[in-house]
PDB file of C-alpha atoms in Angstrom:
ATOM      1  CA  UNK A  21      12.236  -9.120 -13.495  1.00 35.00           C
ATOM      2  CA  UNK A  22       8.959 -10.739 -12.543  1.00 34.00           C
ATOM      3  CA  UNK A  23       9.736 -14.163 -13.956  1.00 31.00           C
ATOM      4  CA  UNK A  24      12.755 -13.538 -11.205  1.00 31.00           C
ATOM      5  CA  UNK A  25      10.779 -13.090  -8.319  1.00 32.00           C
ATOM      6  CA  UNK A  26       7.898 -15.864  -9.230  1.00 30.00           C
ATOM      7  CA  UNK A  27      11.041 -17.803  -9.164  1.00 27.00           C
ATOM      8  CA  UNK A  28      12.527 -16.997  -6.016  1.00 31.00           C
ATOM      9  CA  UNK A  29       9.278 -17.220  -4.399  1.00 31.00           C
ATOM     10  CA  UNK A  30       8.521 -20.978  -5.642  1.00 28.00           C
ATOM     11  CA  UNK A  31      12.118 -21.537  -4.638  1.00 27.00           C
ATOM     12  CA  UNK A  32      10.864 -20.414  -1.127  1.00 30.00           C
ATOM     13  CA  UNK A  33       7.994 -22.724  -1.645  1.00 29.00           C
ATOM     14  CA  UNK A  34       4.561 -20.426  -1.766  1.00 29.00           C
ATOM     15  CA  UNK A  35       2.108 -21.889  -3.902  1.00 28.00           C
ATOM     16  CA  UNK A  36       0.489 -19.079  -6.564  1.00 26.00           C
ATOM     17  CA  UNK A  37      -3.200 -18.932  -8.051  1.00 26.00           C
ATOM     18  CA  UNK A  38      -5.269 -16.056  -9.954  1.00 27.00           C
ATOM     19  CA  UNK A  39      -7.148 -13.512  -8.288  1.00 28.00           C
ATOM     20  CA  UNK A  40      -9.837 -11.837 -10.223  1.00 27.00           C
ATOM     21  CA  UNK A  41     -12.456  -9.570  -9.143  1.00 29.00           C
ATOM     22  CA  UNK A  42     -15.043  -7.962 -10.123  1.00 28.00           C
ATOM     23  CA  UNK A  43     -16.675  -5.670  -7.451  1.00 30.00           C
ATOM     24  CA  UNK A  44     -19.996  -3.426  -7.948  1.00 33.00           C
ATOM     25  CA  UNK A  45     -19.515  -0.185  -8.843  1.00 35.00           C
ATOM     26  CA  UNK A  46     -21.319   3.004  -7.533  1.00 35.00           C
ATOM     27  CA  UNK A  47     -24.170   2.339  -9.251  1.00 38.00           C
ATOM     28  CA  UNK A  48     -24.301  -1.157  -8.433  1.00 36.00           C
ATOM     29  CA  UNK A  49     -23.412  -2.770 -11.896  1.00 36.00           C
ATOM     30  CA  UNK A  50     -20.194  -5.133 -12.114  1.00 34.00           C
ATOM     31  CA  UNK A  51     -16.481  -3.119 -12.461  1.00 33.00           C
ATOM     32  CA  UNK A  52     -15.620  -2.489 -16.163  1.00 32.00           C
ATOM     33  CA  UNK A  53     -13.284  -5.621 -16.722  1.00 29.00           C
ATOM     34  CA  UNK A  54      -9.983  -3.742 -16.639  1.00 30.00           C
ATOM     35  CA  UNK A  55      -7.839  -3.794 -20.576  1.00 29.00           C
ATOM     36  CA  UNK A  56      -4.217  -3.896 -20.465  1.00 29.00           C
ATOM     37  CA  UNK A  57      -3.346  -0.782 -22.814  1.00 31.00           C
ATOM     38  CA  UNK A  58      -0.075  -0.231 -25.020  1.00 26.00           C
ATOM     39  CA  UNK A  59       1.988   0.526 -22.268  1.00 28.00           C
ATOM     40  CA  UNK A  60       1.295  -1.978 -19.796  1.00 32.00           C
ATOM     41  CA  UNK A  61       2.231  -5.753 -21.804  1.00 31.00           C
ATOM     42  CA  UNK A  62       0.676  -7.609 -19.156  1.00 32.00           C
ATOM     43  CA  UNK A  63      -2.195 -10.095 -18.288  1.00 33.00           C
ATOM     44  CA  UNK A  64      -5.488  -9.263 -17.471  1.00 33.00           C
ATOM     45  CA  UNK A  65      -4.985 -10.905 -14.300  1.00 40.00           C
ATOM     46  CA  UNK A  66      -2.222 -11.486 -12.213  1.00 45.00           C
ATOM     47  CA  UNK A  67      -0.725 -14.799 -10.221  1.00 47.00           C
ATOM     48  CA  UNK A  68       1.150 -13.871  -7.143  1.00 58.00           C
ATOM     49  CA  UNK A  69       1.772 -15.280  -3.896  1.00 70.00           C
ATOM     50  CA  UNK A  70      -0.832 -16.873  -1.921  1.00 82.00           C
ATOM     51  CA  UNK A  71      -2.644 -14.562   0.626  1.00 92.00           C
ATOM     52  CA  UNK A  72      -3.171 -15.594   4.319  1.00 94.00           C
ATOM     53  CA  UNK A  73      -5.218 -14.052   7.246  1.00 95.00           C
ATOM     54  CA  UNK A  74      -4.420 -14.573  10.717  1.00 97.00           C
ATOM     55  CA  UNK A  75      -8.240 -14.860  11.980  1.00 96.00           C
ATOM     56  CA  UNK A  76     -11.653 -14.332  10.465  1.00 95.00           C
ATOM     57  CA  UNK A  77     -11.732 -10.814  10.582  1.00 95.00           C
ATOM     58  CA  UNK A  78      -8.016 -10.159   9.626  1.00 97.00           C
ATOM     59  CA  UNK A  79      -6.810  -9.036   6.475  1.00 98.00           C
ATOM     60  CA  UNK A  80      -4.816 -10.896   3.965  1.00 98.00           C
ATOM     61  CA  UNK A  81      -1.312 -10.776   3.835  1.00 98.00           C
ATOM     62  CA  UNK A  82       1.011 -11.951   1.314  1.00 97.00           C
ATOM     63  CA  UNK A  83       4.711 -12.336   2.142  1.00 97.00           C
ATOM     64  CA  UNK A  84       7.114 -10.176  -0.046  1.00 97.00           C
ATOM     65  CA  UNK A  85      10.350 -12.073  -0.356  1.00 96.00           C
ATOM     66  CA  UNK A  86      14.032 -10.220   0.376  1.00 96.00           C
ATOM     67  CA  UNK A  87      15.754  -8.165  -2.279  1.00 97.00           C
ATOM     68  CA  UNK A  88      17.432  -4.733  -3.364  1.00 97.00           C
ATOM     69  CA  UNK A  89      16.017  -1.755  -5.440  1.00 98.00           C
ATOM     70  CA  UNK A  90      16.862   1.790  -6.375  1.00 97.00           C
ATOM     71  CA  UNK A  91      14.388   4.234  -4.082  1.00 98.00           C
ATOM     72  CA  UNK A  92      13.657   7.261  -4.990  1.00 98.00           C
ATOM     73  CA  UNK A  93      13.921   9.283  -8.604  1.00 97.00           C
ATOM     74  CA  UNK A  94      16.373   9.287 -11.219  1.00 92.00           C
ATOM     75  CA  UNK A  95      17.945  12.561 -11.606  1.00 90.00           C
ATOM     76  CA  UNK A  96      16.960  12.972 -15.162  1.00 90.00           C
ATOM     77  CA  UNK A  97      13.324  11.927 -14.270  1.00 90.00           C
ATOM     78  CA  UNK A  98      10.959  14.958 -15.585  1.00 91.00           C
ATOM     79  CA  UNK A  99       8.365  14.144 -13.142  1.00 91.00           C
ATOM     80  CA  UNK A 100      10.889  13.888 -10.082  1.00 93.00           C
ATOM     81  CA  UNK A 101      10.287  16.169  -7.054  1.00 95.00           C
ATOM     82  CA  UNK A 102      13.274  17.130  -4.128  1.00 96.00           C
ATOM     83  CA  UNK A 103      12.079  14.795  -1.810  1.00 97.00           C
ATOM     84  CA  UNK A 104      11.817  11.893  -3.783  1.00 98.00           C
ATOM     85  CA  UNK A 105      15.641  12.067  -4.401  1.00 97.00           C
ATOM     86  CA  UNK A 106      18.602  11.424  -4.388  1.00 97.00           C
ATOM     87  CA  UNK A 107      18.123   8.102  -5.084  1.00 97.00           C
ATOM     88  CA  UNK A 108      19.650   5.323  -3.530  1.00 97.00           C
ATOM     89  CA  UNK A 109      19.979   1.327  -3.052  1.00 97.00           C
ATOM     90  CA  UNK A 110      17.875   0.080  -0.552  1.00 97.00           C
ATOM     91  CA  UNK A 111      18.238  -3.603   0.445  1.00 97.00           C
ATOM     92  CA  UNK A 112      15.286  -5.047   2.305  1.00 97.00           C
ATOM     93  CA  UNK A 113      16.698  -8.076   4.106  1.00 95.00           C
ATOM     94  CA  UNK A 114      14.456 -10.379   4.670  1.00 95.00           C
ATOM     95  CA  UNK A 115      11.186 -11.599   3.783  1.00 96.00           C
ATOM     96  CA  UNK A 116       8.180  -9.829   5.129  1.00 97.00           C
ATOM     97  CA  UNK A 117       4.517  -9.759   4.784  1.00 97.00           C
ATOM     98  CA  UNK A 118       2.000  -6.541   3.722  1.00 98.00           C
ATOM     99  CA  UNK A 119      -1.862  -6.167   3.537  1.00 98.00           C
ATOM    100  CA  UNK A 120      -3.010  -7.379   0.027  1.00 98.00           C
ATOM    101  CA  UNK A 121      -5.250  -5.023   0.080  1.00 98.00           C
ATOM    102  CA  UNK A 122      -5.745  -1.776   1.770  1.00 98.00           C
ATOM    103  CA  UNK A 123      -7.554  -2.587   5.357  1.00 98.00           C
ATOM    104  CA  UNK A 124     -11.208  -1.953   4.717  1.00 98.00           C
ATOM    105  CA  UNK A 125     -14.011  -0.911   6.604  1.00 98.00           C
ATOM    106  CA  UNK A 126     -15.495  -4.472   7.624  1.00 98.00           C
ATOM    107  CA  UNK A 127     -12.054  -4.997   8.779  1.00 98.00           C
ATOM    108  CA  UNK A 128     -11.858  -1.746  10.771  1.00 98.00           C
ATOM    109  CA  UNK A 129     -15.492  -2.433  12.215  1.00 98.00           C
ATOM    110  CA  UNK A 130     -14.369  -5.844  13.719  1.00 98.00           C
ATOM    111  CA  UNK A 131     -11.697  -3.694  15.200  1.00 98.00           C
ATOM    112  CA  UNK A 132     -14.226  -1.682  17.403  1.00 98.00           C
ATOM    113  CA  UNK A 133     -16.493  -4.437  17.973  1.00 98.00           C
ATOM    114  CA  UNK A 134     -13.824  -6.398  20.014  1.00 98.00           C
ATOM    115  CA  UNK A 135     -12.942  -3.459  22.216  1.00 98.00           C
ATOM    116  CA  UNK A 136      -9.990  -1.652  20.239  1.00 98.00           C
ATOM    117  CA  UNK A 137      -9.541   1.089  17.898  1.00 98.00           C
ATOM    118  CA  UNK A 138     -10.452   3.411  20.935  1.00 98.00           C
ATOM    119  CA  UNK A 139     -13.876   2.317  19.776  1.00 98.00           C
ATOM    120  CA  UNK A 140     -13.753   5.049  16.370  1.00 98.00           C
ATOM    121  CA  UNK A 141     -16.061   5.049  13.740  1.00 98.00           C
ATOM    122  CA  UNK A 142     -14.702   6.891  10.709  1.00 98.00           C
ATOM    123  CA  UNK A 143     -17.576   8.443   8.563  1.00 98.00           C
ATOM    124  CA  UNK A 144     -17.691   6.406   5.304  1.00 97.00           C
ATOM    125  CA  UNK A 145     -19.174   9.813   3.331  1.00 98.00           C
ATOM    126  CA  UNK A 146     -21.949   8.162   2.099  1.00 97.00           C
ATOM    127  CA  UNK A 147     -20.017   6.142  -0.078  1.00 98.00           C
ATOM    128  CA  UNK A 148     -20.618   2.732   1.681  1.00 96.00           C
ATOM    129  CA  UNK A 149     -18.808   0.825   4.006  1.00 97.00           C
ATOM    130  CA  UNK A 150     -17.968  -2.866   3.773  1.00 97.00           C
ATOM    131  CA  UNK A 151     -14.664  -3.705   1.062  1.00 98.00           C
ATOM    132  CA  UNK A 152     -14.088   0.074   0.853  1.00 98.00           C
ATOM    133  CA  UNK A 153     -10.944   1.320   2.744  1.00 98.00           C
ATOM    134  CA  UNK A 154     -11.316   2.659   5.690  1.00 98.00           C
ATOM    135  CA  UNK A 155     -10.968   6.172   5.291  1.00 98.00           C
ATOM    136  CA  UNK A 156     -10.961   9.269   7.664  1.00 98.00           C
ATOM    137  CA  UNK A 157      -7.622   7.881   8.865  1.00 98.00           C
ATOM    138  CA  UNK A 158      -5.335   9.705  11.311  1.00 98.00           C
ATOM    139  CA  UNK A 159      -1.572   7.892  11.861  1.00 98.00           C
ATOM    140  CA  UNK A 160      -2.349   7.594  15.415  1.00 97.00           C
ATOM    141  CA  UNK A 161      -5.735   5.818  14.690  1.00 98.00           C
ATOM    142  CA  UNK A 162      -3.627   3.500  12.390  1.00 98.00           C
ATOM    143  CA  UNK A 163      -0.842   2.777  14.300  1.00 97.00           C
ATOM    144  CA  UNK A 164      -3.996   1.292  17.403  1.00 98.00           C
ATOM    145  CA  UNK A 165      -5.419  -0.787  14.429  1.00 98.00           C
ATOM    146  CA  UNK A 166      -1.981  -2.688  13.829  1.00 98.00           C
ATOM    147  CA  UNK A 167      -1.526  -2.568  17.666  1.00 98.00           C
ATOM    148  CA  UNK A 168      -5.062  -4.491  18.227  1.00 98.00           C
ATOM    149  CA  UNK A 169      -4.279  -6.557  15.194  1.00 98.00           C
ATOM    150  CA  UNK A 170      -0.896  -7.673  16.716  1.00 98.00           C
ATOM    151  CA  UNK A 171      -3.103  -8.460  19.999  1.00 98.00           C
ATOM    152  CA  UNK A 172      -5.239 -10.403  18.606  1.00 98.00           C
ATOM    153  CA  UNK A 173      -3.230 -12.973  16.469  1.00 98.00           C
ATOM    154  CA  UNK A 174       0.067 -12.547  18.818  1.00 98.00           C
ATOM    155  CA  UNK A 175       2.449 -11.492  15.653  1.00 97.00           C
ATOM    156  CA  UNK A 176       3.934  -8.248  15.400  1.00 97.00           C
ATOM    157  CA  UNK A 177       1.662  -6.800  13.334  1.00 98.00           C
ATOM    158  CA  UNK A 178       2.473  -2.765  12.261  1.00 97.00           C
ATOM    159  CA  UNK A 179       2.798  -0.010   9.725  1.00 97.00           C
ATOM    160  CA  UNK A 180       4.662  -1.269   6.766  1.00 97.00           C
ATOM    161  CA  UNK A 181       8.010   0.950   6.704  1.00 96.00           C
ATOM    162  CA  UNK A 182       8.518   3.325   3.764  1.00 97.00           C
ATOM    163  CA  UNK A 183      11.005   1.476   1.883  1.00 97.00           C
ATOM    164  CA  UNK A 184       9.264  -1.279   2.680  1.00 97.00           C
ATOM    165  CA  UNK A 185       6.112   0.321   0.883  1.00 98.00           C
ATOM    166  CA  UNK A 186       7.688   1.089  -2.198  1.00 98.00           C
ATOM    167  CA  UNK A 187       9.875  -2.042  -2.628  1.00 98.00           C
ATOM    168  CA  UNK A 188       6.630  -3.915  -2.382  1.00 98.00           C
ATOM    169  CA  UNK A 189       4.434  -1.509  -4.827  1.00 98.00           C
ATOM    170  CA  UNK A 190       7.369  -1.074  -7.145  1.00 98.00           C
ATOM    171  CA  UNK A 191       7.639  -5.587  -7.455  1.00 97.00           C
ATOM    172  CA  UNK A 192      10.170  -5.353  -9.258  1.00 97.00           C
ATOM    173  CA  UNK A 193       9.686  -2.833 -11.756  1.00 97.00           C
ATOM    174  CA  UNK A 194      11.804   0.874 -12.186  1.00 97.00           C
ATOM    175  CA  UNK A 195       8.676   2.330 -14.188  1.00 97.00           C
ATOM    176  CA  UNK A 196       7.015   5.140 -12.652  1.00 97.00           C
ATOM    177  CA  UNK A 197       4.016   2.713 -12.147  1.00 98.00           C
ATOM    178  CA  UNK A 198       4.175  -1.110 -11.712  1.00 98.00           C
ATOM    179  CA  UNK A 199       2.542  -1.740 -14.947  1.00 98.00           C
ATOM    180  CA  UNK A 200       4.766   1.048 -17.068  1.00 97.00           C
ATOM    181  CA  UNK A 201       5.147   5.108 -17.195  1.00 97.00           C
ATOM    182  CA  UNK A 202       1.798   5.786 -18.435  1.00 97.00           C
ATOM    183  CA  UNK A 203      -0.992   5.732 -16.066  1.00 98.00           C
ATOM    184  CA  UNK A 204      -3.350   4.251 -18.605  1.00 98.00           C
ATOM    185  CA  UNK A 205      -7.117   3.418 -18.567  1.00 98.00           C
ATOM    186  CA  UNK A 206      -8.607   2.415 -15.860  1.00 98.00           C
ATOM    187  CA  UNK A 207      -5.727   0.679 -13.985  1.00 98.00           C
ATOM    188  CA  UNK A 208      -6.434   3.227 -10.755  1.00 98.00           C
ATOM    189  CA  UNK A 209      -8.531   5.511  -9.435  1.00 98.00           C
ATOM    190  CA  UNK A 210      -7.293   8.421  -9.815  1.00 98.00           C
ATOM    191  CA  UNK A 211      -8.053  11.669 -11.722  1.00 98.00           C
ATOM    192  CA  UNK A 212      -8.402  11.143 -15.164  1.00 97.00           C
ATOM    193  CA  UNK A 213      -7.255   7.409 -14.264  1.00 98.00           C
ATOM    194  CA  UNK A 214     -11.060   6.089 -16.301  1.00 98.00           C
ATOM    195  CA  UNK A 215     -12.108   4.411 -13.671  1.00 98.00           C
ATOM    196  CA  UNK A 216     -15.996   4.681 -12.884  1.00 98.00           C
ATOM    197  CA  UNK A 217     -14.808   5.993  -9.521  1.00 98.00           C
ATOM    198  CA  UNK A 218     -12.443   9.131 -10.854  1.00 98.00           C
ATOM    199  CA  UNK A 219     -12.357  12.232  -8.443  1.00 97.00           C
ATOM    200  CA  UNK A 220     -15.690  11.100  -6.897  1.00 98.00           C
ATOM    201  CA  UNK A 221     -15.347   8.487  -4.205  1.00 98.00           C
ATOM    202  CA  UNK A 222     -13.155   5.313  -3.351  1.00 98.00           C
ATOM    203  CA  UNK A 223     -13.413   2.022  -4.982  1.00 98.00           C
ATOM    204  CA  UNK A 224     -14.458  -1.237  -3.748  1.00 98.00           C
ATOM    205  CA  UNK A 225     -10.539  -3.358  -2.869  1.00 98.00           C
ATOM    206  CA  UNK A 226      -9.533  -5.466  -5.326  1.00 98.00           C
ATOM    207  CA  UNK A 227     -11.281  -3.580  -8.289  1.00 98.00           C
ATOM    208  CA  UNK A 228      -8.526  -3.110 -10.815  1.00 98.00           C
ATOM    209  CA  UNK A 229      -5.288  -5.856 -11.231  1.00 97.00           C
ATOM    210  CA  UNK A 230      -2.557  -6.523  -8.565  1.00 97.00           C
ATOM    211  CA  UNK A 231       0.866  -6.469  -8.998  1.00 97.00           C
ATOM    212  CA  UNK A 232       3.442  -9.576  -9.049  1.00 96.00           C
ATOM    213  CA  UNK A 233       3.666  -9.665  -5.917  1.00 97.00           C
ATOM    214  CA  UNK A 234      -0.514  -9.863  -5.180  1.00 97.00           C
ATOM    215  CA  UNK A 235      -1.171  -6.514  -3.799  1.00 98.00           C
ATOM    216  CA  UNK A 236      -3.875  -4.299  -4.910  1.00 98.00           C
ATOM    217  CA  UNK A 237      -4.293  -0.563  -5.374  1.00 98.00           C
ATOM    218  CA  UNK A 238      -0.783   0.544  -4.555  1.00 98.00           C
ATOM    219  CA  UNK A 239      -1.100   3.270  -6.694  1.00 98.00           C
ATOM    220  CA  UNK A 240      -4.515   5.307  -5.898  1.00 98.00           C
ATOM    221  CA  UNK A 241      -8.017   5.042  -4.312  1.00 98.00           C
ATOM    222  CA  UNK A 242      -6.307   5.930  -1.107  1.00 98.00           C
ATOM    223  CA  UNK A 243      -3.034   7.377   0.595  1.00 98.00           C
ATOM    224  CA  UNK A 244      -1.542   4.882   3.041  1.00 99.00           C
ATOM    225  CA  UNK A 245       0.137   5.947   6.162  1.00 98.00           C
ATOM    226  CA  UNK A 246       3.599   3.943   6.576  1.00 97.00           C
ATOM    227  CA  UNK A 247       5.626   4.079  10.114  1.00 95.00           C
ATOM    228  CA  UNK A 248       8.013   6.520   8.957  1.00 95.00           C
ATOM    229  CA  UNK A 249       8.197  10.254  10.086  1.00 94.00           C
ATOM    230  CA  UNK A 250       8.690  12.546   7.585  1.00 95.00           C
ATOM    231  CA  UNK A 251      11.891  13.639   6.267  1.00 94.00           C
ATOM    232  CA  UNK A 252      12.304  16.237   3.302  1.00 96.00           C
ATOM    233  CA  UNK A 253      14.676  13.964   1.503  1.00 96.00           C
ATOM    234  CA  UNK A 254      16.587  10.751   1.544  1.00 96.00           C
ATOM    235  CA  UNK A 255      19.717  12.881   1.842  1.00 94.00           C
ATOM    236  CA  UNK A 256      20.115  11.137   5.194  1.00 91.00           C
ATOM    237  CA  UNK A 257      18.227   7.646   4.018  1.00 91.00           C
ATOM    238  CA  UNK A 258      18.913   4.352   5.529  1.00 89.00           C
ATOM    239  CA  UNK A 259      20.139   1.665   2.966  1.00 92.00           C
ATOM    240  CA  UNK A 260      18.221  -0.869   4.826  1.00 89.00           C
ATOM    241  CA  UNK A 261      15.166   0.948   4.385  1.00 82.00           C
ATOM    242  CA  UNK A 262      14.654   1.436   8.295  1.00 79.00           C
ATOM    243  CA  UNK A 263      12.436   4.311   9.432  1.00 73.00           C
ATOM    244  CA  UNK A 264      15.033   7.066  10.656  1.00 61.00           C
ATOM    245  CA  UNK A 265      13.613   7.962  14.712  1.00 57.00           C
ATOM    246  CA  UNK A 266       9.748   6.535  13.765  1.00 57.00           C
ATOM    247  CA  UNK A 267       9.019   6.463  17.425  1.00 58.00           C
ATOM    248  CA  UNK A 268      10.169   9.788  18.455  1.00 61.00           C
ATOM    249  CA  UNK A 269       6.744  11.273  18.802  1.00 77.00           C
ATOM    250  CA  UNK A 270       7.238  13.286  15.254  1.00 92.00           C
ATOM    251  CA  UNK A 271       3.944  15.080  14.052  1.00 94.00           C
ATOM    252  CA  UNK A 272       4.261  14.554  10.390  1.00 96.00           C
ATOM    253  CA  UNK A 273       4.275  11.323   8.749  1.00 97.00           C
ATOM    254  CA  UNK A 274       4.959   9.950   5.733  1.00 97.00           C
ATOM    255  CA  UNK A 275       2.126   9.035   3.017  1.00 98.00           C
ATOM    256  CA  UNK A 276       2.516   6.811  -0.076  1.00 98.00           C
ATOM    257  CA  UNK A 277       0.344   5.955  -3.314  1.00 98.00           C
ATOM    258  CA  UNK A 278      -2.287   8.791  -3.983  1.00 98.00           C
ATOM    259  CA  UNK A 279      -5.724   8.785  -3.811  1.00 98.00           C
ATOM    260  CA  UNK A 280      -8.678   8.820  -5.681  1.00 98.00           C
ATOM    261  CA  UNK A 281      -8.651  12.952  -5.986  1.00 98.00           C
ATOM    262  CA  UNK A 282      -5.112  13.398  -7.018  1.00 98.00           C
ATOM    263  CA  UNK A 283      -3.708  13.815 -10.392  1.00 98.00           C
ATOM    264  CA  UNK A 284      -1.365  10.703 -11.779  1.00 98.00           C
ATOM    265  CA  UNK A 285       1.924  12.090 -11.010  1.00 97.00           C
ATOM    266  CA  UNK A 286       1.400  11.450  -7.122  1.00 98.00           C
ATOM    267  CA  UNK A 287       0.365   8.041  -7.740  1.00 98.00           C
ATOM    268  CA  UNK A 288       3.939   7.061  -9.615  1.00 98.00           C
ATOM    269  CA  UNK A 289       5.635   4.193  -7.122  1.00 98.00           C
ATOM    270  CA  UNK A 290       8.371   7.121  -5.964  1.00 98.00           C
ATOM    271  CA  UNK A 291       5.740  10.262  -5.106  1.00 98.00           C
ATOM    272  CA  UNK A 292       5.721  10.747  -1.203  1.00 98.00           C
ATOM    273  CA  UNK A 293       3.878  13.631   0.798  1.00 98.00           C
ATOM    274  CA  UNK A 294       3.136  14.236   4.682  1.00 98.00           C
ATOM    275  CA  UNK A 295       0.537  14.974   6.514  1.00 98.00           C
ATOM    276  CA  UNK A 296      -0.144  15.341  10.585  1.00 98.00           C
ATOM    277  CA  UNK A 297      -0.141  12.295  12.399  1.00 97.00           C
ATOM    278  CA  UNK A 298      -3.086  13.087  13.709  1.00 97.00           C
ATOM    279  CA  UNK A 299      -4.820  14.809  10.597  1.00 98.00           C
ATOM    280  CA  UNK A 300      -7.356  12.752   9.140  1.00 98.00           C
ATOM    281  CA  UNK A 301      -9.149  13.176   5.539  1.00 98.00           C
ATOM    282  CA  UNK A 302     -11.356  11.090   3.324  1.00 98.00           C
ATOM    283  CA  UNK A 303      -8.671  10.459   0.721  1.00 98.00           C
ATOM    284  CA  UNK A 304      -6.629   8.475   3.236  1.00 98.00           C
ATOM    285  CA  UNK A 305      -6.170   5.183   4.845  1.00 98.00           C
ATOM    286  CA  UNK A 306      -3.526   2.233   4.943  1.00 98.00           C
ATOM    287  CA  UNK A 307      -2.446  -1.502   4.818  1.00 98.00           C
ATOM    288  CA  UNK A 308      -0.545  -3.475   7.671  1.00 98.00           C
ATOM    289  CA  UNK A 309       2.677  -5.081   7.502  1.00 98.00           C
ATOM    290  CA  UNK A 310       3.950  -8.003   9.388  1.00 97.00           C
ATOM    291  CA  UNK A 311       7.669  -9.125  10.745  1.00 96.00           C
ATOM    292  CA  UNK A 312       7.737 -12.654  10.183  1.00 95.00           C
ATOM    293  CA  UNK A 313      10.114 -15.394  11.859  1.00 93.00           C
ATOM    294  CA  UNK A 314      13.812 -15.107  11.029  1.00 84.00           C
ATOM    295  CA  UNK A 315      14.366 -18.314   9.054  1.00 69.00           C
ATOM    296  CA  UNK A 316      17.249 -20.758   9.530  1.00 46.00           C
ATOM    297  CA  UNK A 317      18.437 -19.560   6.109  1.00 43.00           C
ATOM    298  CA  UNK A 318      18.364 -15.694   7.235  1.00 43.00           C
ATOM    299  CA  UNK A 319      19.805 -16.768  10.752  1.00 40.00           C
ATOM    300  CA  UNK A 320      22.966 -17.837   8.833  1.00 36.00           C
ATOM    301  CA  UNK A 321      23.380 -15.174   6.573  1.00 38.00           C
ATOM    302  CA  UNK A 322      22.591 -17.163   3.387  1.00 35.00           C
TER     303      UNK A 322
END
């Protein structure tokens, strides 16, 4: 499945190249260079589509090309829960683009420097600022990032969609994580994840591998608001993956991924919780999405 999409997204024309990274960690000395283990029969370091920023102080965005997957849990999945099922076919399409990265708190800085973001300064817990997410993180305070974002560059920038989120985190892949079902060593940060940042703080961006599709830290460091107000189940679950009355002024919202204090089972690519829209808490942040121009292709149907 991901020599499939690198093909479809050559076909499309996006060039690829290899990220690596290797960020400080709390103590200052490089990240542990991160070991594939026997679950996860993958390189060190991923290609994936090239990243983008709309201005200086933007974060990257790779585009995520069109496709269908299965949402949700399997019935027979052990580690299921109610409201990740029942699962269903979700078909996202068309292309789109998501934050490579969660957005960070440089990023969220330059935010409040040019007048928006209602001028907030989330409290990094004296973990550092900089390539950390931005944490501290209501829904509301997210949703006037992507709206001073979208003001900014003139493109609709938002809150990637929850289908959306896990069709990109997923890239591909039915495994309870993107690299396999195991969580691993040090692939996350997460408890018991071994990463030098378990159950103690968030990591630098970028610290462990990406998926195919270039994003980073899908699963852990952070929970990541996405536009979608709760629901309990996807009993009522669009197949198009759109975000059932998003804008009706609902107080709970949908979060994705884990964080750096939870256990592994809420960082598997299907785990969901909620929390108030305007609740914020140092285990959660988010990454942007961003509609991009129907092509003449998509126009046409083909």
């Amino acid at each position: 499945m991901p020599v499939l999409v690198a093909l479809a997204l050559t076909a499309g024309g996006v060039g690829y190249y290899v990220w690596t990274a290797m960020l400080p960690s709390p103590d200052g000395s490089p990240a542990p260079v991160v070991e594939a283990d026997a679950t996860a029969s993958i390189e060190a370091s991923n290609p994936g589509p090239r990243a983008v920023r709309d201005c200086d102080d933007c974060p990257e965005v790779v585009t995520v090309p069109a496709g269908s997957f299965l949402m949700g849990s399997a019935a027979d999945d052990p580690a299921a829960a109610p409201e990740e099922q029942p699962q269903h076919q979700v078909t996202i399409a068309a292309p789109f683009a998501i934050g490579r990265t969660e957005v960070t708190f440089a990023e969220w800085i330059a935010c409040v420097a040019d007048g928006g973001c209602n001028g907030y300064r989330p409290p990094h817990e004296g973990w550092g600022g900089g390539p950390r997410p931005v944490i501290n993180i209501s829904w509301h305070d997210a949703e006037n990032y992507v709206e001073w974002l979208a003001r900014k560059t003139g493109k609709p920038y938002r809150l990637p969609t929850e289908a959306e989120w896990e069709y990109a985190t997923r890239a591909g892949t039915t495994t309870a994580y993107w690299w396999g079902n195991d969580i691993g060593h040090n692939l996350a940060n997460c408890k018991t994840c071994g990463s030098a940042w378990d159950e103690q703080q968030t990591a630098p961006v970028a610290s462990f591998r990406a998926n195919v599709f270039g994003l980073f830290d899908v699963h852990g460091n952070v929970w990541e608001w996405v536009e979608d107000c709760w629901q309990p189940d996807y009993k009522a679950a669009s197949t198009q993956g759109l975000p059932p009355n998003s804008r009706r002024g609902c107080s709970k919202r949908t979060l994705r991924g884990g964080s750096w204090d939870n256990s592994p089972d809420l960082l598997r690519s299907a785990a969901r919780l909620w929390g108030q829209a305007d609740g914020r808490d140092n285990s959660i942040g988010f990454r942007v999405a961003l509609t991009l121009p129907a092509t003449d292709d998509a126009a046409a149907g083909r």
